mmCIF file of C-alpha atoms in Angstrom:
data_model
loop_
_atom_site.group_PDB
_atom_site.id
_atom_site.type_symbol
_atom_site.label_atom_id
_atom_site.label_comp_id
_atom_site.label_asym_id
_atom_site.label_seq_id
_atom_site.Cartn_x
_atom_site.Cartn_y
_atom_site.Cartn_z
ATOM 1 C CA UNK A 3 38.136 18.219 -35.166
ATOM 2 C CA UNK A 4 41.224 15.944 -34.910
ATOM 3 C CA UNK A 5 40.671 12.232 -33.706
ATOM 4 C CA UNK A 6 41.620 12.356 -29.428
ATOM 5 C CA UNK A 7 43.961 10.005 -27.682
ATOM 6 C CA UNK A 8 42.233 7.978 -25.346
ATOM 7 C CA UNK A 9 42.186 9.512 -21.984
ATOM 8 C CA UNK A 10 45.566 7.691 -19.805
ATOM 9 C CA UNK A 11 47.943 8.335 -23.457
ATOM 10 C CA UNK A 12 47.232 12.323 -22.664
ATOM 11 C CA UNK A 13 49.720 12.685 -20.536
ATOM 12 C CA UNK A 14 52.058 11.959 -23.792
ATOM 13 C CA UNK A 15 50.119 13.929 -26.124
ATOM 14 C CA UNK A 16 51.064 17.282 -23.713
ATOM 15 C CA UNK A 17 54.614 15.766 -23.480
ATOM 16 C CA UNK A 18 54.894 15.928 -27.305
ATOM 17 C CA UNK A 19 53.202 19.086 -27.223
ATOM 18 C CA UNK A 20 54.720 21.005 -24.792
ATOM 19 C CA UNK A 21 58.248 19.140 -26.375
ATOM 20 C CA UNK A 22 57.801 20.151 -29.507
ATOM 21 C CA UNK A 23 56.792 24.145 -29.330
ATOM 22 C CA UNK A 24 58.003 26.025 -25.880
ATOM 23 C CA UNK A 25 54.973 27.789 -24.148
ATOM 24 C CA UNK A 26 55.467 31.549 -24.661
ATOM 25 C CA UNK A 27 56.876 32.977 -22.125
ATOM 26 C CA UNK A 28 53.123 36.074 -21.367
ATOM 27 C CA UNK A 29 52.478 38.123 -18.684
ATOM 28 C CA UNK A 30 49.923 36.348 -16.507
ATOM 29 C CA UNK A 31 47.046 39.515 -16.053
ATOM 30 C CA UNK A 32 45.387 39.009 -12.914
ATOM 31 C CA UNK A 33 42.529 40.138 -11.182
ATOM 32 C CA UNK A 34 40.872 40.282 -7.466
ATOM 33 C CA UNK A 35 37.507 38.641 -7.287
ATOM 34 C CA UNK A 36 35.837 37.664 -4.178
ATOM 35 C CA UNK A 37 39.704 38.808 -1.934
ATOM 36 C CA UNK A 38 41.157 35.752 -4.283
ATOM 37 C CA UNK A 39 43.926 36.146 -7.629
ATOM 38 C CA UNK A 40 42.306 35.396 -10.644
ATOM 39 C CA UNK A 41 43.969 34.830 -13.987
ATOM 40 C CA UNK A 42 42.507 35.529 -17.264
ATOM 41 C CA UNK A 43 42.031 32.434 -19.381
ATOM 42 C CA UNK A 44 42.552 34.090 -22.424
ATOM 43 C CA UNK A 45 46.477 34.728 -20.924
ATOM 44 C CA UNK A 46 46.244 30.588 -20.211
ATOM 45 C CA UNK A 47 45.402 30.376 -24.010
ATOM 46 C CA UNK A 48 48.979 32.333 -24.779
ATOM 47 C CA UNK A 49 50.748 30.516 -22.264
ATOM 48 C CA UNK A 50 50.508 26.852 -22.758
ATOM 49 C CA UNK A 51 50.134 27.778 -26.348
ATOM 50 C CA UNK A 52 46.740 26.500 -27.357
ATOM 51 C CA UNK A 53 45.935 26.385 -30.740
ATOM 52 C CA UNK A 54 42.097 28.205 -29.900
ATOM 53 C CA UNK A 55 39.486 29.739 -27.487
ATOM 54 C CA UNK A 56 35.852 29.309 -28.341
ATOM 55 C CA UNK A 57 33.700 30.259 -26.501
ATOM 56 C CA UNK A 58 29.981 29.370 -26.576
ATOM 57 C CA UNK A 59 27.119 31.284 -23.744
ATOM 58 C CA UNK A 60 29.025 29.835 -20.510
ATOM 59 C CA UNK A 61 30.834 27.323 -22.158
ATOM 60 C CA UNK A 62 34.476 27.807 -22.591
ATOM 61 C CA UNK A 63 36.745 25.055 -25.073
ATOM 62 C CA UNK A 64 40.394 25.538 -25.732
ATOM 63 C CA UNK A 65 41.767 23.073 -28.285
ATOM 64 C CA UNK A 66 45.630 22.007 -29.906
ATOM 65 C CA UNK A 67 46.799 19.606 -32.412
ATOM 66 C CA UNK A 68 49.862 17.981 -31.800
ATOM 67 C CA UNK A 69 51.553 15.427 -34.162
ATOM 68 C CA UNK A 70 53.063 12.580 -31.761
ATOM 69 C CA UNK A 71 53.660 8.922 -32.477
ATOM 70 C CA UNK A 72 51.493 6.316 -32.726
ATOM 71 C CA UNK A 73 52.620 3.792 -29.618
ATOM 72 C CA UNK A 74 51.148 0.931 -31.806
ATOM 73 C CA UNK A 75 52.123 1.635 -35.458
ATOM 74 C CA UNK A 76 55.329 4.120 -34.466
ATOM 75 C CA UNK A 77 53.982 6.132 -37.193
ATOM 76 C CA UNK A 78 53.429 9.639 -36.690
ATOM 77 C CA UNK A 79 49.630 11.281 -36.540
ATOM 78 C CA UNK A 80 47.790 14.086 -35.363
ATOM 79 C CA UNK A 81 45.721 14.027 -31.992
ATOM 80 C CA UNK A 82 44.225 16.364 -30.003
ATOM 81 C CA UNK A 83 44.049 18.864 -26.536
ATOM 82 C CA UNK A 84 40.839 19.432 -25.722
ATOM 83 C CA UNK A 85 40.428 21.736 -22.393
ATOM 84 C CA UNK A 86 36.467 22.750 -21.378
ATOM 85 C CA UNK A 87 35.471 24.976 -18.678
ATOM 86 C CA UNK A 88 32.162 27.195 -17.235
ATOM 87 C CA UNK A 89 31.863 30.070 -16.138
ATOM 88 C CA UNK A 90 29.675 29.377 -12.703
ATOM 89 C CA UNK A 91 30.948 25.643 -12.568
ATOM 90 C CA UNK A 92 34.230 24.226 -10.559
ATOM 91 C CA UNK A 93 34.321 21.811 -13.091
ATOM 92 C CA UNK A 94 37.352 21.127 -15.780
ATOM 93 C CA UNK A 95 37.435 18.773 -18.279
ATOM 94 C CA UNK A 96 40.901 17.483 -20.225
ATOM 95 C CA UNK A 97 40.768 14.962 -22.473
ATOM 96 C CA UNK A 98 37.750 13.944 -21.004
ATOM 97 C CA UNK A 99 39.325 13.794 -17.357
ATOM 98 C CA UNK A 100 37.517 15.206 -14.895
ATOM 99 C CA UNK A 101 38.616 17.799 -12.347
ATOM 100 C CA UNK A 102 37.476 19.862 -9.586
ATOM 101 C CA UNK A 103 38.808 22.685 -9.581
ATOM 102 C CA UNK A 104 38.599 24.640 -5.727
ATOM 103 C CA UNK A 105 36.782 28.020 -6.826
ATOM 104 C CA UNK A 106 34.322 28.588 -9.516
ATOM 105 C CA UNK A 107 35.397 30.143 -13.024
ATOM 106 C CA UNK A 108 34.493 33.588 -13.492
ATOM 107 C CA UNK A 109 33.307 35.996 -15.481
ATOM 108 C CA UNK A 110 34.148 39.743 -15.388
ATOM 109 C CA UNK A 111 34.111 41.911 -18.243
ATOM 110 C CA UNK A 112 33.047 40.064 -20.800
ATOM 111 C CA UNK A 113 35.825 37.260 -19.948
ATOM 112 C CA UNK A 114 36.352 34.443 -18.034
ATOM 113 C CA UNK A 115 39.072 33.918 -15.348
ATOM 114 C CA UNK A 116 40.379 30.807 -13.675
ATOM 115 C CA UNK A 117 41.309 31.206 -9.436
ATOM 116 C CA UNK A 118 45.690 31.213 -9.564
ATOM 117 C CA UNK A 119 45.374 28.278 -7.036
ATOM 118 C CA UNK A 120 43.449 26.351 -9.656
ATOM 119 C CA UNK A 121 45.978 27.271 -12.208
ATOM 120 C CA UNK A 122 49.279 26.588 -10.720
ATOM 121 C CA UNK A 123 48.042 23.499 -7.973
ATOM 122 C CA UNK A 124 45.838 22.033 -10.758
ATOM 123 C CA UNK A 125 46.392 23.148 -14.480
ATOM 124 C CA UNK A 126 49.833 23.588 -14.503
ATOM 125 C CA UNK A 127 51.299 20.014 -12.939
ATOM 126 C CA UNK A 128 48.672 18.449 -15.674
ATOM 127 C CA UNK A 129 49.737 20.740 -18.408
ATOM 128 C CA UNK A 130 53.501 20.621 -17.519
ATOM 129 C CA UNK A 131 54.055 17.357 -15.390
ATOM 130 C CA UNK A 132 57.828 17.333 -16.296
ATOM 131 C CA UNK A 133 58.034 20.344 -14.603
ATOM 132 C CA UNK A 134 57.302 18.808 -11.451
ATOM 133 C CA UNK A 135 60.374 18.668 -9.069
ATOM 134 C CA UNK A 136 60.980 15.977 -7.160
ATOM 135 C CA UNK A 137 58.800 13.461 -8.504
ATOM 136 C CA UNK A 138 60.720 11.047 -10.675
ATOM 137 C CA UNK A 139 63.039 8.254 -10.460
ATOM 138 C CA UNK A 140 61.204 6.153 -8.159
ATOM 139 C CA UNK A 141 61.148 2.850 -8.249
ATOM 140 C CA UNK A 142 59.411 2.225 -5.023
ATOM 141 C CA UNK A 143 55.174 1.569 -4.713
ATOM 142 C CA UNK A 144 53.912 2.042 -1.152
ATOM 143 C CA UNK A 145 50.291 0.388 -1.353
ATOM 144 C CA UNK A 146 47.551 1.217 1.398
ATOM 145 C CA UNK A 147 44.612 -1.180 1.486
ATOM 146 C CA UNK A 148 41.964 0.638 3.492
ATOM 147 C CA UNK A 149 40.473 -0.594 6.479
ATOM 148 C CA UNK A 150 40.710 -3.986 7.780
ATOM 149 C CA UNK A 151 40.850 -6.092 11.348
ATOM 150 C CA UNK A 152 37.835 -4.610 13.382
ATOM 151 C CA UNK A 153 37.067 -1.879 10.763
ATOM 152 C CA UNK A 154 35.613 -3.664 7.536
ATOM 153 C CA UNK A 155 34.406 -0.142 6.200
ATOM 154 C CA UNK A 156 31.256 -0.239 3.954
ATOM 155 C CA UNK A 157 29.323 -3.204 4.097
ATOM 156 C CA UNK A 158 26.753 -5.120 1.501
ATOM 157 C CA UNK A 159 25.398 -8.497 1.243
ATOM 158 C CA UNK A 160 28.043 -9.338 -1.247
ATOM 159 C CA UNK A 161 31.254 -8.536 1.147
ATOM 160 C CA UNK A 162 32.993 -5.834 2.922
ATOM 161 C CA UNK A 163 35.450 -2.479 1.535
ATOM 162 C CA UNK A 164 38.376 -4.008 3.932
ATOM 163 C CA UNK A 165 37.816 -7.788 2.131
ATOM 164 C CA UNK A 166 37.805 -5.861 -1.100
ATOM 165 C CA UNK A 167 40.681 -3.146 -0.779
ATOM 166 C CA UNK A 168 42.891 -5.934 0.256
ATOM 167 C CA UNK A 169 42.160 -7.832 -3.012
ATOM 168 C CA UNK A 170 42.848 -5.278 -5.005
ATOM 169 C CA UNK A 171 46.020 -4.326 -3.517
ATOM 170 C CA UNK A 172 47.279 -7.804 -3.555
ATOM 171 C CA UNK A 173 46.759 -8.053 -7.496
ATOM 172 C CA UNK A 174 48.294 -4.821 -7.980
ATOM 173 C CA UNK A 175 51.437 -5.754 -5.469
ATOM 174 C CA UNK A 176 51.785 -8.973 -7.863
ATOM 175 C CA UNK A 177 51.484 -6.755 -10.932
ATOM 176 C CA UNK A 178 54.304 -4.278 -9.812
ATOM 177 C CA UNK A 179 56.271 -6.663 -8.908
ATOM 178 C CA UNK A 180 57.148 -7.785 -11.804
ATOM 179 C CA UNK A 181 61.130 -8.425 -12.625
ATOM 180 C CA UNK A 182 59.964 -6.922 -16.289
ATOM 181 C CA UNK A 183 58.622 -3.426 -13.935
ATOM 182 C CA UNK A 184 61.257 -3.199 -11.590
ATOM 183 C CA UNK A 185 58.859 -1.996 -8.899
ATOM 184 C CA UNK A 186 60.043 -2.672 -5.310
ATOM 185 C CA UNK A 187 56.478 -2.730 -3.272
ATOM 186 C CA UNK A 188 55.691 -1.690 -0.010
ATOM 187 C CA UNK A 189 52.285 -2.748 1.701
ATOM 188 C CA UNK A 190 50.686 -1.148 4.862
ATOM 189 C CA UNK A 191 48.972 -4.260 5.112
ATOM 190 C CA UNK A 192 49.031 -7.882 3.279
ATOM 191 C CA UNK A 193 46.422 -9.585 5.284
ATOM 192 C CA UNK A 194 42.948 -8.783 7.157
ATOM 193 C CA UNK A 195 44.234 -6.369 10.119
ATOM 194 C CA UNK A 196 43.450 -3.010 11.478
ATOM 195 C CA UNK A 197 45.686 -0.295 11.617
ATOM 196 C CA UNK A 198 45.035 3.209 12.999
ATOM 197 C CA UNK A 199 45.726 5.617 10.211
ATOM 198 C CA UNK A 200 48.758 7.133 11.813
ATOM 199 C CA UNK A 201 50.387 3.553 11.404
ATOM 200 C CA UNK A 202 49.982 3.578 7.755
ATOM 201 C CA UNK A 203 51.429 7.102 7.974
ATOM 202 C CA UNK A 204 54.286 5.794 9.652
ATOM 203 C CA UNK A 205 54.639 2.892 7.759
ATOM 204 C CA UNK A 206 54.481 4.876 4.348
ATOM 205 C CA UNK A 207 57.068 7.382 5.681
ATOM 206 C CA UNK A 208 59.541 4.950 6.841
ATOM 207 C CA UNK A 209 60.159 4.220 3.363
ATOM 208 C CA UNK A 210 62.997 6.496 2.738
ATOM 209 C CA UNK A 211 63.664 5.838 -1.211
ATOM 210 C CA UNK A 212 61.725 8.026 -3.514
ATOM 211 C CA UNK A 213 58.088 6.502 -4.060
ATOM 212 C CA UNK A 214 54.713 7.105 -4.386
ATOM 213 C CA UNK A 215 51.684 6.329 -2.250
ATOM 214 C CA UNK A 216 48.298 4.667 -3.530
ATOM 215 C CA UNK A 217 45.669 4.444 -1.164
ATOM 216 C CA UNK A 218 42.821 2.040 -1.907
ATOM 217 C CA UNK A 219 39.014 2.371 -1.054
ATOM 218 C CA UNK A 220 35.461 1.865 -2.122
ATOM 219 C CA UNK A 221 32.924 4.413 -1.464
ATOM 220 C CA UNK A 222 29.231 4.241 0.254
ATOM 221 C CA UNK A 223 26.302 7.123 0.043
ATOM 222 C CA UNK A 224 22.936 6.985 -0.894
ATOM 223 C CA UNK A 225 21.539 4.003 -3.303
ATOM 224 C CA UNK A 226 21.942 6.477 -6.412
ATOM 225 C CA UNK A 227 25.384 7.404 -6.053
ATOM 226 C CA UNK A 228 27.702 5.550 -8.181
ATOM 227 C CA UNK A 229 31.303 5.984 -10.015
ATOM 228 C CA UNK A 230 35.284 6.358 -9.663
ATOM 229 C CA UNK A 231 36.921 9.832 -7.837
ATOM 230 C CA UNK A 232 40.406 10.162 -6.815
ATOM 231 C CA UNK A 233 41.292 12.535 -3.958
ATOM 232 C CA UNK A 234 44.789 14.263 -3.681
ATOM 233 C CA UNK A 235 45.472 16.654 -0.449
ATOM 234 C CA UNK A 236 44.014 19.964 -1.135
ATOM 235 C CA UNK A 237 47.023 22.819 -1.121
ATOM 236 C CA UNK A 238 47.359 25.215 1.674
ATOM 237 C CA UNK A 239 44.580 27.616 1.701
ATOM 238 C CA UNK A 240 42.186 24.939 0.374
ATOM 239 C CA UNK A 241 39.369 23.384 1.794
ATOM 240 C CA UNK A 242 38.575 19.836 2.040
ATOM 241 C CA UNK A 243 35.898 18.882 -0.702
ATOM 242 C CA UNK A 244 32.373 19.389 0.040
ATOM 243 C CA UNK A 245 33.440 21.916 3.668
ATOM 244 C CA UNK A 246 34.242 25.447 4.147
ATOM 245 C CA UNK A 247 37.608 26.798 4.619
ATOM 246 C CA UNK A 248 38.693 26.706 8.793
ATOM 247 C CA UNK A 249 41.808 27.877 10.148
ATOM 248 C CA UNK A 250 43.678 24.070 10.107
ATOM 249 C CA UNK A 251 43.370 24.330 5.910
ATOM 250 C CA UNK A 252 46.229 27.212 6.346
ATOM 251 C CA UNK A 253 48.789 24.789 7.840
ATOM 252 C CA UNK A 254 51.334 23.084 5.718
ATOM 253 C CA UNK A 255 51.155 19.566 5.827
ATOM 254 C CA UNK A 256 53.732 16.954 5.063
ATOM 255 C CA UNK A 257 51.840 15.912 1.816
ATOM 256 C CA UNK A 258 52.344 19.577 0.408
ATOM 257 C CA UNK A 259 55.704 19.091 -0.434
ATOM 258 C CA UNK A 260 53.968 17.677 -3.772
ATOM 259 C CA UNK A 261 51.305 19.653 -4.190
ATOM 260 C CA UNK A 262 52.058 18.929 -8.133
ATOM 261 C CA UNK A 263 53.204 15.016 -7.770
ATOM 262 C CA UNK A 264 49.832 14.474 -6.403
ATOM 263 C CA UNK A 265 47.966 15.962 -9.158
ATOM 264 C CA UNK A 266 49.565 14.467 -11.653
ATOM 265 C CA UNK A 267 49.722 10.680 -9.933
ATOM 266 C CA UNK A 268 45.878 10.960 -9.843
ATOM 267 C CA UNK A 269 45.434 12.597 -13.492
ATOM 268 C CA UNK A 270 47.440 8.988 -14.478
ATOM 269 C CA UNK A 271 45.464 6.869 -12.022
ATOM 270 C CA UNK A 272 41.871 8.059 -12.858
ATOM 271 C CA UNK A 273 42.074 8.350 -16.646
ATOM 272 C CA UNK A 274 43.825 4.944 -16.875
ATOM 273 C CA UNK A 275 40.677 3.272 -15.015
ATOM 274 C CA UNK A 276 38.254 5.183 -16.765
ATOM 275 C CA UNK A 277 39.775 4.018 -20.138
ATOM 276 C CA UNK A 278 39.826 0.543 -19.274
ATOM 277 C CA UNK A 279 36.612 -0.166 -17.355
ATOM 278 C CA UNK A 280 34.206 -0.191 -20.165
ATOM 279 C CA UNK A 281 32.824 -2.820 -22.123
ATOM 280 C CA UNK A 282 34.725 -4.064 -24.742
ATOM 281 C CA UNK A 283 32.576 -4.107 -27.859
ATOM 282 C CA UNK A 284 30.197 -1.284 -27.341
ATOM 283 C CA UNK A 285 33.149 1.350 -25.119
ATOM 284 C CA UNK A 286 30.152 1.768 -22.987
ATOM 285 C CA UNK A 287 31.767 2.863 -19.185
ATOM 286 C CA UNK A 288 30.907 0.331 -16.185
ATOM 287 C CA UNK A 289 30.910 3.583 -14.254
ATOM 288 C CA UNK A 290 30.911 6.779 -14.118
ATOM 289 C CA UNK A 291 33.538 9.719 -13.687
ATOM 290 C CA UNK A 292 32.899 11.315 -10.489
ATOM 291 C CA UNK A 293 36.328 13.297 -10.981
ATOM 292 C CA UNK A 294 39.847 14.252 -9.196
ATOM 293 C CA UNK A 295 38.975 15.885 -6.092
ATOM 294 C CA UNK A 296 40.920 17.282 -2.786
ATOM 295 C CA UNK A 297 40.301 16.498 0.358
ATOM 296 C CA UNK A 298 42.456 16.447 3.695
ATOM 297 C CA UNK A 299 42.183 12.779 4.276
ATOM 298 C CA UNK A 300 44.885 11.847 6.931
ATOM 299 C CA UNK A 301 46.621 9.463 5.039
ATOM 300 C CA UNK A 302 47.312 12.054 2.398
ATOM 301 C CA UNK A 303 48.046 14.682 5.290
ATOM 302 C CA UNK A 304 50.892 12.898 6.740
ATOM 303 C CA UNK A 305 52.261 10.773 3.975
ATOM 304 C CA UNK A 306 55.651 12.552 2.777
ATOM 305 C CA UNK A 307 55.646 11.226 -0.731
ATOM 306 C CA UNK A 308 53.328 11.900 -3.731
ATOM 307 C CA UNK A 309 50.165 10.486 -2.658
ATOM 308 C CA UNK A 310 46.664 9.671 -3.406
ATOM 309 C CA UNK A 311 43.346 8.190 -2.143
ATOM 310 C CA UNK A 312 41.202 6.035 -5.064
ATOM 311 C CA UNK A 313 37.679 5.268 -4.469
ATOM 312 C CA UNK A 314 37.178 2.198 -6.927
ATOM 313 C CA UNK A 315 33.121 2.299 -7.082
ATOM 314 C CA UNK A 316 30.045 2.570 -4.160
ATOM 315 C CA UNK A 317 29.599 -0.435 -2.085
ATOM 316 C CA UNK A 318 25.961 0.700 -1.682
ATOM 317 C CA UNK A 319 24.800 1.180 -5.486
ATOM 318 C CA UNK A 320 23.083 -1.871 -6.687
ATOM 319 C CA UNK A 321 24.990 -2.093 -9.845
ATOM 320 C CA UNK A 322 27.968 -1.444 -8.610
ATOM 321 C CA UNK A 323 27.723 -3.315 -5.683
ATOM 322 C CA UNK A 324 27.990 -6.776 -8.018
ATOM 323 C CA UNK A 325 30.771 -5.450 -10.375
ATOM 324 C CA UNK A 326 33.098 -4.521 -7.415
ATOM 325 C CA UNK A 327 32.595 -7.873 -6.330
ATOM 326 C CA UNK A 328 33.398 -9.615 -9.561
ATOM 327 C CA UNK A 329 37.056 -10.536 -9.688
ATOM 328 C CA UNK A 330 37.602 -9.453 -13.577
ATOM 329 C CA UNK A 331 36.464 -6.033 -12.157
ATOM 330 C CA UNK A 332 39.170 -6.042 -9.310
ATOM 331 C CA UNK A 333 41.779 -7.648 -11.705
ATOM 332 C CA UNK A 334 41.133 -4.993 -14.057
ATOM 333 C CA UNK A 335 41.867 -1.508 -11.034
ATOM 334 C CA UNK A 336 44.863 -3.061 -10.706
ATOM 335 C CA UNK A 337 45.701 -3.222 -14.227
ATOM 336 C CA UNK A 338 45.012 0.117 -14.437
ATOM 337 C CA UNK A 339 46.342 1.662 -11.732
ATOM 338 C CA UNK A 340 49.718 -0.501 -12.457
ATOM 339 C CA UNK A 341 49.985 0.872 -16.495
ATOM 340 C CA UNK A 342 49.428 4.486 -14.600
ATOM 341 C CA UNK A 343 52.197 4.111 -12.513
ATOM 342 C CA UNK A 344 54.618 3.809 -15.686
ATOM 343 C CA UNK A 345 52.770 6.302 -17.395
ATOM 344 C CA UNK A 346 53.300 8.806 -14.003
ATOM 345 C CA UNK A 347 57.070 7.316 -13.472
ATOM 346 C CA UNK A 348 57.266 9.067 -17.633
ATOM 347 C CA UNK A 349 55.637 11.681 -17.157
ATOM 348 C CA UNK A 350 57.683 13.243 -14.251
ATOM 349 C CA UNK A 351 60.906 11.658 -15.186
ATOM 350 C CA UNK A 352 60.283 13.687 -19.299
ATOM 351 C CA UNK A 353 63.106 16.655 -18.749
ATOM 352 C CA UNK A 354 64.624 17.855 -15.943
ATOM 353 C CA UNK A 355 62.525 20.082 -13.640
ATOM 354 C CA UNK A 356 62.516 23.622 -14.437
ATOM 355 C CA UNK A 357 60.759 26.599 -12.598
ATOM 356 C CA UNK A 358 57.442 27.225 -14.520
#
């Protein structure tokens, strides 16, 4: 098994990949299950041009070795793609990235098939991310520090979400705007006030330059429940996470015009944190990968550029709790999030857009 790139570099392993050999150009076979398309993985295999499907009980891993070069030594070596999925499960994992995918992967016939909204809405921008349209050349970061004023959001003995989202968002504003960057920086809000979430709306889409939105929150639930997801807005015909489909999930929002850009900005978001928030010495995570998930959060309803929602850790898990309020912790989200900005503002920007 070839050595892997570390999770926020695998955007530019499937660059080189996808570079170096074209994808053959198969006939997607398709299949109604459940009133819903369904395409078989083993044509997914063909067309992105992995190297192998194995296939073990439920367990399904596709795999490719690409040569690319080695950002540190410039010299060239092999890495890996490693794609897993299960039958029964709505969980994908690439390059150790999680993602939830919207319908379960089945299995009919002997063989396993992945929903075509998974495929195209979720796969695909990951796979292919300079085949996004619209998506590159920005220059322009529209932050979102959630909550604030009257609404501090989850509370502890340690601090509040608002005091904390706000922190964040200032390091990462400082960060980005770096002359080296060249990141122009937008802010819905740069001190302790409330704003409805229409304002930020507005706020975001009065920015009329290409850019990308980056909403910033911490979670609460139950004392157990710990760990980093990302939300993007779930595509038309897609329910929010965790809720059944209703009739408003069939209207196009605002924040489907980049159904793909959204995908992708999270992919770069959550693996860069996850990569960097471990300890140093033993690679041990602080925290733990909850995954990318969609959701029909208003902010990433209404917002008309690439956009996503980050929940940086739980306010009410005890561990958690005291790393979210240690500043090295904070320093370190916006580190990441800032090196997955450039590693998005690449990955779009590759090769022109083409139709998949």
């Amino acid at each position: 098994m070839p050595n892997r790139f570390s999770i926020p570099l695998m955007l530019a392993v499937l660059f080189a990949w996808l570079g170096a050999s074209p994808v053959a150009r198969a006939q997607w076979e398709t299949k109604q299950i459940s009133g819903r398309d369904y395409i078989s993985v083993d044509g997914m295999k063909k067309f992105y041009g992995f190297d192998s499907i194995k296939r073990t009980g439920n367990q399904l891993l596709l795999d490719k070795v690409v040569v690319v070069k080695n950002p540190r030594t410039g010299k060239p070596e092999k890495q890996g793609v490693l794609m897993k999925l299960q039958v029964g499960s709505q969980e994908c994992l690439m390059n150790g990235v999680k993602f939830v995918f919207s319908y379960k992967v089945e299995d009919q016939g002997g063989r396993a098939w992945i929903s075509r909204i998974d495929l195209t809405k979720l796969v695909d921008p990951v796979l292919r991310p300079n085949y996004i349209a619209n998506a590159g050349n920005f220059k322009t970061v529209i932050i979102d520090a959630g909550h604030g004023g009257k609404d501090p959001g989850a509370t502890n003995a340690l601090g509040t979400e608002a005091a904390y989202n706000l922190d964040i968002a200032n390091r990462l504003k400082r960060m980005l705007s770096d002359p080296k960057l060249g990141y122009k920086v937008v802010m819905t809000r740069d001190t302790d006030r409330y704003l409805t979430l229409q304002e930020r709306v507005q706020i975001a889409n009065r920015v009329n330059d290409n850019a990308i939105f980056i909403s910033i929150h911490h979670n609460s639930g139950g004392s157990a429940a710990r760990g980093l997801e990302t939300f993007t807005l779930s595509p038309i015909g897609v329910a929010h996470y965790g809720r059944g489909l209703n009739a408003s999930d069939f209207q196009m929002r605002a924040g489907n015009s980049h159904d793909s850009g959204n995908v992708a900005l999270a992919t770069a978001v959550h693996g860069s944190l996850l990569t960097l928030l471990k300890e140093p010495k033993t690679e041990k995570s602080y925290t733990l990968d909850r995954g990318i998930k969609r959701a029909r959060f208003s902010v990433l309803t209404g917002v008309k550029h690439p956009a996503i929602l980050v929940e940086c850790g739980f306010m009410t898990h005890p561990y958690e709790a005291r790393l979210i309020h240690n500043e090295a912790y904070r320093n370190t989200i916006a580190k990441g999030i800032t090196a997955a900005v450039m590693k998005y503002s690449k990955a779009v920007s590759k090769s022109p857009a083409a139709n998949p």
